[in-house]
């Protein structure tokens, strides 16, 4: 099968014959007319190779887009070699758009496009061709695939999808500085002809800017463009297809270009001389005026720093830059005085803070101006000679005593008279008055330093001519001390006297206090009253360091005989005149240990605080003793009651009788004797001889171990004694009828070192410290006192 118009390329059974489209007539030539791109020359002519206008692909059809003719657009023809022209072959077309966009004549195989096509929506269609026998419905050729490609025409103008655009470039830029690049898009086929070949041109914006026709880059075209002269530019760029030829389509966009600022303008003061009026009452640190230099630049390029460049003006005034308004704020550094100086001249300089070295040639980026300040005269309030006053007065001074004086003056040239008065809103105003003309302050009450040592008042001064102008000054009055308070004994509670106190022993150290100042009470002297007899119990010793010591005069005090003592003490100060007072101290006798720690006074104080008298305490202790005696008697009676030896015939017990008695030492005369271990008959025989050893019957009494050397006992005697005692226990019928264990405690022979007891030792008194006996409790209190007296006597 072949597809033909005027000639066919038939490398296979199915040939696609193409009909070149002629622009202008809209139809094809008749079949059999040789095409201009034929592959074989006609008969009688030699083969000549012509360069076709466009290349054809053998299995493609071409159809122009946007066809608007009244008839269907002819596309091509299908033809099979089996077709004899008798109508027995039927052609079938399938694929994209078959039957809707593309239709085929089943007899002739002609293909037509029934609709106008748009290449920008779909560029090609894939279809399948088939030839079958109309009678047998059998295919005469294999099914073949071919493409109908939509051929482009220039029906789309270039567009700028993102326009309009905004760009910027610094002012004073060099010619050719790149500003912005625009890009236009064309929906036509870029591979076919010049439909999508775009060139750029500038329609509006010359001579300031230019555009590259191929790349669309916009550049500056004029040198030294000044932002201060013109800041905004609207540049219109055009894009035209068909390489800019006549008949091409075009589109345009606008690029809004702004010149950015550079520091190419120095600051300038609008005028060279300024004047400013400042009253002398202006406050230090507050603004008094403003000045401004103009700068045509923007942002940091217009920032200005102001300064006062002459010493006279800089010593009294200061200037700072307001960042928002770029003004120079002038402030006062020192107070003004019209009477001393009536005018000041300031030389002010304004300098750019950010300089651009590229534009240094434009001149210095600073400017100066002169500011003349006139000081205005103001009626000022009075001025005190001092910022504050400190005065003093003695306490107890008579009412009307002068304390001091304040002075104030009118600072103005009028020198108005001054009047004084005290501000009654303070705490010290009730103690003082002031003379309205002289400013002398006097007392109105008697002052007491011990009550209020310092007083504060506020004095107000006003001008007679203008009473509304007031000035205040603080006055501090110190109340000086006089010796008007006698000293007193400083004692915390009662003075404790131990029963074991010795003559000359310091009982307690006392001191004194004085309400007066140290100048009148620094030196205290202590003594006993001179009009009283000599105290036999205590005396007073002045330590000459503002303290005194109470000293015992006799040995040992007894709390039971007298518990409290009264001791009057006279204390005098060293003031002028000297003052004294007599205080009575209460001394309480207490039972103390060797270290002086109280024991009995605490319990007595506790009972006294509970409200118990001495008689009530004795009655309570007597009742407790009677109850204890009754309990002891009852227990003794219960233990003395004998129980039967044998409770029943079946009561068989084994008892172990032990005698644990360690004795009481050398002084214990009631110590356990080994004779008690013997049977009752033997014990009765020797009951009157408790100092005789059991194994030495018939011998003489043993002298005390401290007087005679220890006797050496024969171990055989002890063994014989034990054997004899055992025989007696076995044969004695008076013992209980059950087993019994008797223990005989015997320490054996004496130690070769002799007795370790110190009671019978000869020699000097020991230097041992027996203070530890105080920690053993009340049982050893008597022993501790005995050793304490012995040691005290030895020390004395």
Tab-separated table of C-alpha atoms in Angstrom, residues 28 45 86 116 141 152 189 207 230 254 269 287 299 308 358 394 449 541 632 717 787:
chain	number	residue	atom	x	y	z
A	28	UNK	CA	-2.738	20.239	-4.014
A	45	UNK	CA	15.625	13.749	-18.680
A	86	UNK	CA	-12.169	-1.278	-9.356
A	116	UNK	CA	-8.424	23.527	12.587
A	141	UNK	CA	-1.492	-5.426	3.497
A	152	UNK	CA	3.838	25.438	12.918
A	189	UNK	CA	8.118	26.005	17.438
A	207	UNK	CA	19.186	57.849	26.367
A	230	UNK	CA	15.940	62.189	39.043
A	254	UNK	CA	8.012	47.802	31.683
A	269	UNK	CA	23.971	74.542	56.864
A	287	UNK	CA	18.165	70.969	75.832
A	299	UNK	CA	20.103	56.784	55.034
A	308	UNK	CA	31.362	72.491	69.109
A	358	UNK	CA	35.124	57.404	45.204
A	394	UNK	CA	24.331	71.775	124.886
A	449	UNK	CA	20.703	64.473	124.462
A	541	UNK	CA	38.099	45.648	144.837
A	632	UNK	CA	10.839	-1.970	152.281
A	717	UNK	CA	45.654	-26.800	155.177
A	787	UNK	CA	39.780	15.669	149.509
